[in-house]
mmCIF file of C-alpha atoms and ligand atoms in Angstrom:
data_model
loop_
_atom_site.group_PDB
_atom_site.id
_atom_site.type_symbol
_atom_site.label_atom_id
_atom_site.label_comp_id
_atom_site.label_asym_id
_atom_site.label_seq_id
_atom_site.Cartn_x
_atom_site.Cartn_y
_atom_site.Cartn_z
ATOM 1 C CA UNK P 582 31.744 38.706 58.133
ATOM 2 C CA UNK P 583 30.000 38.912 54.777
ATOM 3 C CA UNK P 584 28.841 35.587 53.421
ATOM 4 C CA UNK P 585 30.571 36.249 50.163
ATOM 5 C CA UNK P 586 33.149 38.869 49.173
ATOM 6 C CA UNK P 587 33.006 37.942 45.474
ATOM 7 C CA UNK P 588 32.558 41.164 43.472
ATOM 8 C CA UNK P 589 29.031 41.806 42.210
ATOM 9 C CA UNK P 590 27.862 43.151 38.847
ATOM 10 C CA UNK P 591 24.506 44.910 38.456
ATOM 11 C CA UNK P 592 22.439 43.476 35.602
ATOM 12 C CA UNK P 593 19.828 45.548 33.779
ATOM 13 C CA UNK P 594 17.647 43.473 31.452
ATOM 14 C CA UNK P 595 15.482 45.054 28.740
ATOM 15 C CA UNK P 596 12.570 42.799 27.777
ATOM 16 C CA UNK P 597 10.799 40.272 29.977
ATOM 17 C CA UNK P 598 8.926 37.734 27.804
ATOM 18 C CA UNK P 599 10.240 34.279 26.806
ATOM 19 C CA UNK P 600 13.901 35.313 26.583
ATOM 20 C CA UNK P 601 13.539 37.546 29.630
ATOM 21 C CA UNK P 602 12.448 34.524 31.644
ATOM 22 C CA UNK P 603 15.235 32.316 30.256
ATOM 23 C CA UNK P 604 17.867 34.958 31.028
ATOM 24 C CA UNK P 605 16.442 35.757 34.488
ATOM 25 C CA UNK P 606 16.726 32.146 35.631
ATOM 26 C CA UNK P 607 20.263 32.041 34.198
ATOM 27 C CA UNK P 608 21.457 35.078 36.176
ATOM 28 C CA UNK P 609 19.874 33.578 39.332
ATOM 29 C CA UNK P 610 21.263 30.044 38.885
ATOM 30 C CA UNK P 611 24.785 30.880 37.640
ATOM 31 C CA UNK P 612 26.261 31.659 41.118
ATOM 32 C CA UNK P 613 24.360 28.764 42.707
ATOM 33 C CA UNK P 614 25.808 26.029 40.502
ATOM 34 C CA UNK P 615 29.117 27.513 39.276
ATOM 35 C CA UNK P 616 32.005 29.218 41.090
ATOM 36 C CA UNK P 617 31.505 32.444 39.163
ATOM 37 C CA UNK P 618 34.220 35.105 39.702
ATOM 38 C CA UNK P 619 31.552 37.834 39.597
ATOM 39 C CA UNK P 620 28.111 37.519 41.171
ATOM 40 C CA UNK P 621 25.246 38.951 39.070
ATOM 41 C CA UNK P 622 22.774 41.206 40.933
ATOM 42 C CA UNK P 623 19.331 41.466 39.310
ATOM 43 C CA UNK P 624 19.143 45.242 39.672
ATOM 44 C CA UNK P 625 16.622 46.420 37.058
ATOM 45 C CA UNK P 626 14.085 44.937 34.674
ATOM 46 C CA UNK P 627 13.141 47.146 31.718
ATOM 47 C CA UNK P 628 9.662 47.054 30.215
ATOM 48 C CA UNK P 629 7.232 49.680 28.888
ATOM 49 C CA UNK P 630 4.278 48.059 30.686
ATOM 50 C CA UNK P 631 5.022 48.754 34.361
ATOM 51 C CA UNK P 632 2.423 46.278 35.641
ATOM 52 C CA UNK P 633 3.498 43.371 33.442
ATOM 53 C CA UNK P 634 7.195 44.058 34.027
ATOM 54 C CA UNK P 635 6.517 44.392 37.756
ATOM 55 C CA UNK P 636 4.916 40.951 37.830
ATOM 56 C CA UNK P 637 7.944 39.353 36.124
ATOM 57 C CA UNK P 638 10.320 41.318 38.378
ATOM 58 C CA UNK P 639 8.574 39.963 41.471
ATOM 59 C CA UNK P 640 8.614 36.391 40.198
ATOM 60 C CA UNK P 641 12.319 36.398 39.283
ATOM 61 C CA UNK P 642 13.609 38.701 42.042
ATOM 62 C CA UNK P 643 14.541 41.801 40.024
ATOM 63 C CA UNK P 644 15.080 44.676 42.484
ATOM 64 C CA UNK P 645 13.379 47.380 40.402
ATOM 65 C CA UNK P 646 11.565 48.144 37.151
ATOM 66 C CA UNK P 647 12.364 50.823 34.569
ATOM 67 C CA UNK P 648 9.762 51.685 31.916
ATOM 68 C CA UNK P 649 12.340 53.607 29.838
ATOM 69 C CA UNK P 650 15.348 51.533 28.722
ATOM 70 C CA UNK P 651 17.432 54.719 28.525
ATOM 71 C CA UNK P 652 16.988 55.218 32.271
ATOM 72 C CA UNK P 653 18.020 51.619 32.872
ATOM 73 C CA UNK P 654 21.188 52.000 30.748
ATOM 74 C CA UNK P 655 22.094 55.250 32.550
ATOM 75 C CA UNK P 656 21.871 53.795 36.066
ATOM 76 C CA UNK P 657 25.187 53.737 37.947
ATOM 77 C CA UNK P 658 24.246 50.411 39.562
ATOM 78 C CA UNK P 659 23.855 48.721 36.132
ATOM 79 C CA UNK P 660 27.172 47.391 34.818
ATOM 80 C CA UNK P 661 25.798 44.988 32.209
ATOM 81 C CA UNK P 662 22.803 45.473 29.904
ATOM 82 C CA UNK P 663 21.038 42.295 28.775
ATOM 83 C CA UNK P 664 19.038 42.940 25.560
ATOM 84 C CA UNK P 665 16.037 40.589 25.359
ATOM 85 C CA UNK P 666 13.834 42.612 23.021
ATOM 86 C CA UNK P 667 12.678 41.984 19.424
ATOM 87 C CA UNK P 668 15.412 42.543 16.851
ATOM 88 C CA UNK P 669 14.341 46.031 15.772
ATOM 89 C CA UNK P 670 15.672 47.529 19.035
ATOM 90 C CA UNK P 671 18.876 45.493 19.473
ATOM 91 C CA UNK P 672 21.181 48.017 17.800
ATOM 92 C CA UNK P 673 19.808 51.145 19.519
ATOM 93 C CA UNK P 674 19.922 49.653 23.014
ATOM 94 C CA UNK P 675 23.238 47.771 22.664
ATOM 95 C CA UNK P 676 25.082 50.755 21.144
ATOM 96 C CA UNK P 677 23.778 53.121 23.842
ATOM 97 C CA UNK P 678 24.842 50.673 26.553
ATOM 98 C CA UNK P 679 28.323 50.152 25.060
ATOM 99 C CA UNK P 680 28.808 53.910 24.702
ATOM 100 C CA UNK P 681 27.806 54.238 28.389
ATOM 101 C CA UNK P 682 30.576 51.778 29.284
ATOM 102 C CA UNK P 683 28.254 48.881 30.096
ATOM 103 C CA UNK P 684 28.967 45.260 29.140
ATOM 104 C CA UNK P 685 26.294 43.898 26.770
ATOM 105 C CA UNK P 686 24.624 40.538 26.222
ATOM 106 C CA UNK P 687 22.385 40.787 23.135
ATOM 107 C CA UNK P 688 19.887 38.124 22.075
ATOM 108 C CA UNK P 689 20.163 36.576 18.629
ATOM 109 C CA UNK P 690 20.155 37.360 15.832
ATOM 110 C CA UNK P 691 22.417 40.319 16.537
ATOM 111 C CA UNK P 692 20.363 42.750 14.461
ATOM 112 C CA UNK P 693 17.742 43.010 11.717
ATOM 113 C CA UNK P 694 20.179 44.220 9.040
ATOM 114 C CA UNK P 695 23.884 43.997 8.145
ATOM 115 C CA UNK P 696 24.189 47.770 8.524
ATOM 116 C CA UNK P 697 22.860 47.653 12.084
ATOM 117 C CA UNK P 698 25.179 44.740 12.896
ATOM 118 C CA UNK P 699 28.168 46.643 11.492
ATOM 119 C CA UNK P 700 27.351 49.627 13.712
ATOM 120 C CA UNK P 701 27.083 47.309 16.731
ATOM 121 C CA UNK P 702 30.465 45.758 15.962
ATOM 122 C CA UNK P 703 32.051 49.191 15.678
ATOM 123 C CA UNK P 704 30.613 50.193 19.068
ATOM 124 C CA UNK P 705 31.678 46.882 20.638
ATOM 125 C CA UNK P 706 35.258 47.117 19.330
ATOM 126 C CA UNK P 707 35.576 50.714 20.575
ATOM 127 C CA UNK P 708 34.157 49.768 23.998
ATOM 128 C CA UNK P 709 36.491 46.751 24.215
ATOM 129 C CA UNK P 710 39.450 49.184 24.239
ATOM 130 C CA UNK P 711 38.185 50.181 27.708
ATOM 131 C CA UNK P 712 37.599 46.600 28.848
ATOM 132 C CA UNK P 713 33.874 46.543 28.059
ATOM 133 C CA UNK P 714 32.752 43.071 26.887
ATOM 134 C CA UNK P 715 29.915 42.038 24.544
ATOM 135 C CA UNK P 716 28.348 38.706 23.585
ATOM 136 C CA UNK P 717 25.566 37.619 21.209
ATOM 137 C CA UNK P 718 23.225 35.003 22.657
ATOM 138 C CA UNK P 719 23.586 31.890 20.508
ATOM 139 C CA UNK P 720 22.991 29.650 23.511
ATOM 140 C CA UNK P 721 22.657 26.240 21.846
ATOM 141 C CA UNK P 722 26.466 26.051 21.411
ATOM 142 C CA UNK P 723 26.499 25.736 25.235
ATOM 143 C CA UNK P 724 24.450 22.513 25.271
ATOM 144 C CA UNK P 725 26.981 19.909 26.515
ATOM 145 C CA UNK P 726 26.441 17.571 23.524
ATOM 146 C CA UNK P 727 27.148 20.423 21.088
ATOM 147 C CA UNK P 728 30.267 21.501 22.972
ATOM 148 C CA UNK P 729 31.395 17.844 22.949
ATOM 149 C CA UNK P 730 30.798 17.644 19.172
ATOM 150 C CA UNK P 731 33.079 20.637 18.676
ATOM 151 C CA UNK P 732 35.765 19.008 20.828
ATOM 152 C CA UNK P 733 35.588 15.762 18.817
ATOM 153 C CA UNK P 734 35.844 17.595 15.480
ATOM 154 C CA UNK P 735 38.763 19.685 16.760
ATOM 155 C CA UNK P 736 40.519 16.458 17.835
ATOM 156 C CA UNK P 737 40.116 15.090 14.292
ATOM 157 C CA UNK P 738 37.687 12.343 15.313
ATOM 158 C CA UNK P 739 35.557 12.793 12.178
ATOM 159 C CA UNK P 740 38.496 13.666 9.917
ATOM 160 C CA UNK P 741 38.001 15.918 6.868
ATOM 161 C CA UNK P 742 34.416 17.134 6.797
ATOM 162 C CA UNK P 743 32.477 16.267 3.608
ATOM 163 C CA UNK P 744 28.857 16.972 4.608
ATOM 164 C CA UNK P 745 27.095 19.290 7.039
ATOM 165 C CA UNK P 746 23.342 18.728 7.417
ATOM 166 C CA UNK P 747 21.285 21.063 9.615
ATOM 167 C CA UNK P 748 17.593 21.409 10.311
ATOM 168 C CA UNK P 749 15.703 23.547 12.758
ATOM 169 C CA UNK P 750 12.087 22.310 12.721
ATOM 170 C CA UNK P 751 9.184 23.874 14.585
ATOM 171 C CA UNK P 752 5.446 23.894 13.925
ATOM 172 C CA UNK P 753 4.003 26.610 16.150
ATOM 173 C CA UNK P 754 2.470 28.575 13.255
ATOM 174 C CA UNK P 755 1.437 25.711 10.957
ATOM 175 C CA UNK P 756 -2.168 26.507 11.978
ATOM 176 C CA UNK P 757 -3.312 29.503 9.866
ATOM 177 C CA UNK P 758 -5.471 30.691 12.794
ATOM 178 C CA UNK P 759 -2.364 31.411 14.885
ATOM 179 C CA UNK P 760 -2.493 35.196 15.214
ATOM 180 C CA UNK P 761 -0.031 37.687 13.814
ATOM 181 C CA UNK P 762 2.893 38.365 16.208
ATOM 182 C CA UNK P 763 6.112 40.378 16.099
ATOM 183 C CA UNK P 764 8.095 37.349 14.871
ATOM 184 C CA UNK P 765 5.954 37.421 11.693
ATOM 185 C CA UNK P 766 6.563 41.086 10.873
ATOM 186 C CA UNK P 767 9.735 42.117 9.027
ATOM 187 C CA UNK P 768 9.988 45.594 10.564
ATOM 188 C CA UNK P 769 10.144 43.999 14.063
ATOM 189 C CA UNK P 770 11.931 40.688 13.445
ATOM 190 C CA UNK P 771 14.029 41.381 10.337
ATOM 191 C CA UNK P 772 13.112 37.995 8.845
ATOM 192 C CA UNK P 773 11.072 34.928 9.782
ATOM 193 C CA UNK P 774 12.280 31.368 10.307
ATOM 194 C CA UNK P 775 15.536 32.355 8.597
ATOM 195 C CA UNK P 776 16.778 34.811 11.217
ATOM 196 C CA UNK P 777 14.899 33.442 14.210
ATOM 197 C CA UNK P 778 15.899 29.761 13.984
ATOM 198 C CA UNK P 779 18.048 29.545 10.852
ATOM 199 C CA UNK P 780 20.585 31.786 12.589
ATOM 200 C CA UNK P 781 20.954 29.145 15.315
ATOM 201 C CA UNK P 782 21.893 26.322 12.922
ATOM 202 C CA UNK P 783 24.258 28.615 11.047
ATOM 203 C CA UNK P 784 26.044 29.424 14.308
ATOM 204 C CA UNK P 785 25.998 25.792 15.482
ATOM 205 C CA UNK P 786 27.454 24.336 12.282
ATOM 206 C CA UNK P 787 30.205 26.960 12.062
ATOM 207 C CA UNK P 788 30.962 26.449 15.774
ATOM 208 C CA UNK P 789 31.107 22.634 15.592
ATOM 209 C CA UNK P 790 33.161 22.505 12.380
ATOM 210 C CA UNK P 791 35.386 25.502 13.135
ATOM 211 C CA UNK P 792 34.829 26.496 9.498
ATOM 212 C CA UNK P 793 32.844 29.280 7.807
ATOM 213 C CA UNK P 794 30.078 29.329 5.193
ATOM 214 C CA UNK P 795 31.451 30.905 1.991
ATOM 215 C CA UNK P 796 28.382 30.877 -0.260
ATOM 216 C CA UNK P 797 24.713 29.858 -0.440
ATOM 217 C CA UNK P 798 21.847 29.047 -2.800
ATOM 218 C CA UNK P 799 18.426 29.522 -1.222
ATOM 219 C CA UNK P 800 14.642 29.331 -1.339
ATOM 220 C CA UNK P 801 12.402 31.300 1.017
ATOM 221 C CA UNK P 802 8.664 30.615 1.194
ATOM 222 C CA UNK P 803 5.685 32.063 3.068
ATOM 223 C CA UNK P 804 2.822 29.556 3.182
ATOM 224 C CA UNK P 805 0.264 31.649 5.101
ATOM 225 C CA UNK P 806 0.346 35.283 4.012
ATOM 226 C CA UNK P 807 -2.389 36.751 6.264
ATOM 227 C CA UNK P 808 -3.213 36.052 9.901
ATOM 228 C CA UNK P 809 -5.773 37.259 12.467
ATOM 229 C CA UNK P 810 -4.743 40.552 14.098
ATOM 230 C CA UNK P 811 -4.945 39.999 17.883
ATOM 231 C CA UNK P 812 -6.051 43.582 18.572
ATOM 232 C CA UNK P 813 -9.110 42.990 16.362
ATOM 233 C CA UNK P 814 -10.453 39.914 18.157
ATOM 234 C CA UNK P 815 -14.238 40.224 18.653
ATOM 235 C CA UNK P 816 -14.990 36.927 20.398
ATOM 236 C CA UNK P 817 -14.797 33.163 19.937
ATOM 237 C CA UNK P 818 -16.352 30.806 17.421
ATOM 238 C CA UNK P 819 -16.111 27.564 19.347
ATOM 239 C CA UNK P 820 -12.561 27.731 20.692
ATOM 240 C CA UNK P 821 -11.189 29.782 17.773
ATOM 241 C CA UNK P 822 -10.830 33.552 18.263
ATOM 242 C CA UNK P 823 -12.772 35.634 15.735
ATOM 243 C CA UNK P 824 -10.736 38.529 14.336
ATOM 244 C CA UNK P 825 -12.305 41.514 12.626
ATOM 245 C CA UNK P 826 -9.081 42.078 10.693
ATOM 246 C CA UNK P 827 -6.386 40.052 8.985
ATOM 247 C CA UNK P 828 -2.815 41.323 8.887
ATOM 248 C CA UNK P 829 -0.065 40.611 6.373
ATOM 249 C CA UNK P 830 2.756 38.213 7.228
ATOM 250 C CA UNK P 831 5.867 39.969 5.884
ATOM 251 C CA UNK P 832 8.528 37.335 6.610
ATOM 252 C CA UNK P 833 9.465 33.827 5.467
ATOM 253 C CA UNK P 834 7.770 30.790 7.010
ATOM 254 C CA UNK P 835 10.615 28.573 5.848
ATOM 255 C CA UNK P 836 14.161 28.876 4.560
ATOM 256 C CA UNK P 837 15.904 26.076 2.664
ATOM 257 C CA UNK P 838 19.452 26.540 1.386
ATOM 258 C CA UNK P 839 22.634 24.873 0.182
ATOM 259 C CA UNK P 840 26.016 26.088 1.389
ATOM 260 C CA UNK P 841 29.740 25.537 1.001
ATOM 261 C CA UNK P 842 32.317 25.736 3.804
ATOM 262 C CA UNK P 843 35.860 27.092 3.821
ATOM 263 C CA UNK P 844 37.206 23.545 4.259
ATOM 264 C CA UNK P 845 35.336 22.304 1.153
ATOM 265 C CA UNK P 846 32.355 20.680 2.881
ATOM 266 C CA UNK P 847 28.942 20.916 1.218
ATOM 267 C CA UNK P 848 25.888 21.631 3.369
ATOM 268 C CA UNK P 849 22.096 21.592 3.424
ATOM 269 C CA UNK P 850 19.979 23.734 5.736
ATOM 270 C CA UNK P 851 16.265 23.823 6.589
ATOM 271 C CA UNK P 852 14.664 26.268 9.015
ATOM 272 C CA UNK P 853 10.888 26.060 9.205
ATOM 273 C CA UNK P 854 7.935 26.709 11.492
ATOM 274 C CA UNK P 855 5.687 24.397 9.414
ATOM 275 C CA UNK P 856 7.201 20.987 10.210
ATOM 276 C CA UNK P 857 3.979 19.703 11.794
ATOM 277 C CA UNK P 858 4.821 17.533 14.781
ATOM 278 C CA UNK P 859 8.343 18.885 15.240
ATOM 279 C CA UNK P 860 8.435 21.227 18.261
ATOM 280 C CA UNK P 861 12.051 22.307 18.632
ATOM 281 C CA UNK P 862 13.988 19.799 16.536
ATOM 282 C CA UNK P 863 17.498 21.105 15.956
ATOM 283 C CA UNK P 864 19.135 18.320 13.959
ATOM 284 C CA UNK P 865 22.807 18.504 13.076
ATOM 285 C CA UNK P 866 24.780 15.805 11.261
ATOM 286 C CA UNK P 867 28.447 16.036 10.332
ATOM 287 C CA UNK P 868 29.877 13.403 7.950
ATOM 288 C CA UNK P 869 33.656 13.206 7.723
ATOM 289 C CA UNK P 870 36.409 10.959 6.374
ATOM 290 C CA UNK P 871 36.823 9.222 9.773
ATOM 291 C CA UNK P 872 33.264 9.220 11.025
ATOM 292 C CA UNK P 873 30.053 11.124 11.752
ATOM 293 C CA UNK P 874 28.303 13.006 14.524
ATOM 294 C CA UNK P 875 24.522 13.379 14.826
ATOM 295 C CA UNK P 876 22.498 15.473 17.290
ATOM 296 C CA UNK P 877 18.778 16.221 17.807
ATOM 297 C CA UNK P 878 17.809 18.856 20.394
ATOM 298 C CA UNK P 879 14.609 16.919 21.080
ATOM 299 C CA UNK P 880 16.995 14.329 22.621
ATOM 300 C CA UNK P 881 19.439 16.976 23.789
ATOM 301 C CA UNK P 882 21.479 14.923 26.298
ATOM 302 C CA UNK P 883 22.648 12.528 23.582
ATOM 303 C CA UNK P 884 25.344 12.778 20.891
ATOM 304 C CA UNK P 885 25.402 9.968 18.306
ATOM 305 C CA UNK P 886 28.978 9.154 17.280
ATOM 306 C CA UNK P 887 30.083 6.944 14.383
ATOM 307 C CA UNK P 888 33.747 5.890 14.075
ATOM 308 C CA UNK P 889 34.612 4.767 10.540
ATOM 309 C CA UNK P 890 37.893 3.294 11.769
ATOM 310 C CA UNK P 891 36.095 0.772 14.021
ATOM 311 C CA UNK P 892 36.034 -2.957 13.207
ATOM 312 C CA UNK P 893 33.251 -3.220 10.594
ATOM 313 C CA UNK P 894 31.723 -6.184 12.439
ATOM 314 C CA UNK P 895 30.818 -4.013 15.416
ATOM 315 C CA UNK P 896 30.607 -0.606 13.701
ATOM 316 C CA UNK P 897 27.557 1.584 14.163
ATOM 317 C CA UNK P 898 26.441 4.884 15.675
ATOM 318 C CA UNK P 899 27.219 4.977 19.398
ATOM 319 C CA UNK P 900 24.534 6.726 21.504
ATOM 320 C CA UNK P 901 26.672 8.749 23.916
ATOM 321 C CA UNK P 902 24.769 10.009 26.962
ATOM 322 C CA UNK P 903 26.436 13.397 27.484
ATOM 323 C CA UNK P 904 25.898 13.545 31.248
ATOM 324 C CA UNK P 905 29.324 12.548 32.602
ATOM 325 C CA UNK P 906 31.251 15.010 34.807
ATOM 326 C CA UNK P 907 33.980 14.958 32.137
ATOM 327 C CA UNK P 908 31.547 16.444 29.594
ATOM 328 C CA UNK P 909 31.390 20.255 29.124
ATOM 329 C CA UNK P 910 29.494 22.098 31.909
ATOM 330 C CA UNK P 911 27.941 18.862 33.329
ATOM 331 C CA UNK P 912 30.028 18.575 36.524
ATOM 332 C CA UNK P 913 28.312 21.656 37.967
ATOM 333 C CA UNK P 914 24.906 20.022 37.822
ATOM 334 C CA UNK P 915 23.648 16.509 38.505
ATOM 335 C CA UNK P 916 25.088 12.964 38.654
ATOM 336 C CA UNK P 917 25.472 10.962 35.426
ATOM 337 C CA UNK P 918 22.231 10.157 33.647
ATOM 338 C CA UNK P 919 20.079 12.899 35.191
ATOM 339 C CA UNK P 920 20.303 15.221 32.190
ATOM 340 C CA UNK P 921 19.933 18.935 31.503
ATOM 341 C CA UNK P 922 17.281 21.034 29.739
ATOM 342 C CA UNK P 923 16.783 24.027 27.456
ATOM 343 C CA UNK P 924 17.364 26.540 30.252
ATOM 344 C CA UNK P 925 20.799 25.202 31.282
ATOM 345 C CA UNK P 926 22.509 26.561 28.159
ATOM 346 C CA UNK P 927 21.377 30.052 29.198
ATOM 347 C CA UNK P 928 23.002 29.552 32.594
ATOM 348 C CA UNK P 929 26.208 28.347 30.872
ATOM 349 C CA UNK P 930 26.082 31.516 28.750
ATOM 350 C CA UNK P 931 25.837 33.706 31.880
ATOM 351 C CA UNK P 932 28.740 31.832 33.515
ATOM 352 C CA UNK P 933 30.956 32.138 30.418
ATOM 353 C CA UNK P 934 30.213 35.866 30.080
ATOM 354 C CA UNK P 935 30.876 36.633 33.774
ATOM 355 C CA UNK P 936 34.127 34.627 33.593
ATOM 356 C CA UNK P 937 35.314 36.475 30.459
ATOM 357 C CA UNK P 938 34.570 39.823 32.101
ATOM 358 C CA UNK P 939 36.526 38.816 35.217
ATOM 359 C CA UNK P 940 39.444 37.548 33.110
ATOM 360 C CA UNK P 941 39.494 40.693 30.951
ATOM 361 C CA UNK P 942 38.932 38.954 27.631
ATOM 362 C CA UNK P 943 36.301 39.056 24.875
ATOM 363 C CA UNK P 944 33.758 36.188 25.092
ATOM 364 C CA UNK P 945 32.425 34.201 22.100
ATOM 365 C CA UNK P 946 30.321 34.468 20.068
ATOM 366 C CA UNK P 947 31.309 38.108 19.668
ATOM 367 C CA UNK P 948 29.348 40.806 17.911
ATOM 368 C CA UNK P 949 31.739 40.241 14.980
ATOM 369 C CA UNK P 950 30.579 36.595 14.924
ATOM 370 C CA UNK P 951 27.027 37.921 14.968
ATOM 371 C CA UNK P 952 27.806 40.193 12.008
ATOM 372 C CA UNK P 953 29.190 37.210 10.069
ATOM 373 C CA UNK P 954 25.874 35.416 10.634
ATOM 374 C CA UNK P 955 23.945 38.538 9.646
ATOM 375 C CA UNK P 956 25.891 38.551 6.353
ATOM 376 C CA UNK P 957 24.985 34.899 5.763
ATOM 377 C CA UNK P 958 21.304 35.674 6.431
ATOM 378 C CA UNK P 959 21.508 38.544 3.933
ATOM 379 C CA UNK P 960 23.176 36.275 1.355
ATOM 380 C CA UNK P 961 20.341 33.751 1.763
ATOM 381 C CA UNK P 962 17.765 36.503 1.198
ATOM 382 C CA UNK P 963 19.665 37.872 -1.814
ATOM 383 C CA UNK P 964 19.980 34.391 -3.303
ATOM 384 C CA UNK P 965 16.276 33.654 -2.847
ATOM 385 C CA UNK P 966 15.379 36.998 -4.443
ATOM 386 C CA UNK P 967 17.595 36.131 -7.431
ATOM 387 C CA UNK P 968 15.981 32.800 -8.182
ATOM 388 C CA UNK P 969 18.283 30.786 -5.865
ATOM 389 C CA UNK P 970 21.391 32.190 -7.589
ATOM 390 C CA UNK P 971 24.654 31.169 -5.922
ATOM 391 C CA UNK P 972 25.577 34.058 -3.600
ATOM 392 C CA UNK P 973 28.981 34.532 -1.970
ATOM 393 C CA UNK P 974 29.293 35.512 1.701
ATOM 394 C CA UNK P 975 31.822 38.285 2.407
ATOM 395 C CA UNK P 976 34.734 36.955 4.489
ATOM 396 C CA UNK P 977 35.102 38.500 7.961
ATOM 397 C CA UNK P 978 37.432 41.500 8.036
HETATM 398 C C1 SOE F 355 11.392 30.678 18.147
HETATM 399 O O1 SOE F 355 10.126 30.265 18.456
HETATM 400 C C2 SOE F 355 12.304 30.507 19.363
HETATM 401 O O2 SOE F 355 11.710 31.106 20.486
HETATM 402 C C3 SOE F 355 13.615 31.219 19.086
HETATM 403 O O3 SOE F 355 13.411 32.627 18.983
HETATM 404 C C4 SOE F 355 14.615 30.923 20.184
HETATM 405 O O4 SOE F 355 15.881 31.507 19.865
HETATM 406 C C5 SOE F 355 14.779 29.417 20.331
HETATM 407 O O5 SOE F 355 15.680 29.127 21.383
HETATM 408 C C6 SOE F 355 13.426 28.772 20.632
HETATM 409 O O6 SOE F 355 12.486 29.106 19.577
#
């Protein structure tokens, strides 16, 4: 008797760095902690460097390596293509996979341009007619405290929303000696802090509020415009690498913008990699007519809740530890108070995608949601280029 007669789905993942590792552990853990209706099989890892990809494949239990992503997409034993590459290849790989009838999970942001995102949406909508599903990887919405915040807003616990306040603060390139990398080059990444981490807080605030951004006014800034080119390193001076060449940074180091929401709320956003001392501080605060919610990813198992209707003598933010079995996703993991980490949201993403595929429905966030975010990113860039002029965001079709 087989141990498990749950149907399996072959996964082919393209890319094997940071996101490749986060996704690999998610595919492996999903069937261990959740009763998934489809069991993922780690069939093929795609990477141009056979040796490096082979090392990651061995560590995470991928059955094979493909050095050409087209071969991976074409394989009969691959039913879902997981795109974990830099943004300049998202559209090409995802569209080819959808046209080959494969489900697609694509890392965020969906694409590097609105035009690419539109083409991806068209391919996804055509593939969906044949039951092929697609998802864009905004994983932070699957942190239990964020999912709880959305529930509380939907239940009217904060009332009419007046303010949305969102920051995504990192500092990994505040040192000018940090070398040039793909995230700092427009042709690879599409934009800098704006698309890489600003996209996350755009998705999170729209997800929590259930409303959309309708217009923005923005500033983009690049503080360090040239960085050492890694390929030109000639040795060390002390502990600092010595580079023979400097390369141009062609993206923003920080994005700061105002926004308005469909429900009338006003919003402030900051996405920066120069907030020295902040490592991965995603800070969201929602202020409404009945109360407020406040979250900081650097304390990710907590949601701070303020109820304006409470007796003023005992009113104050309540520090809710979001680790009860009644909280989203938590019952699959550990007892109350043990907490989850960054990687668990990726596992929740895998579970939600496998469940949607089994139930024959489109998962969220869809490629169309990803296109909406791409349009907001473009509006921020257009506004910044026009001296922070107020710039409308096209409504979804
Ligand atoms: C940026 O450094 C980054 O790796 C983002 O690209 C990820 O989406 C985020 O989860 C962590 O930070």
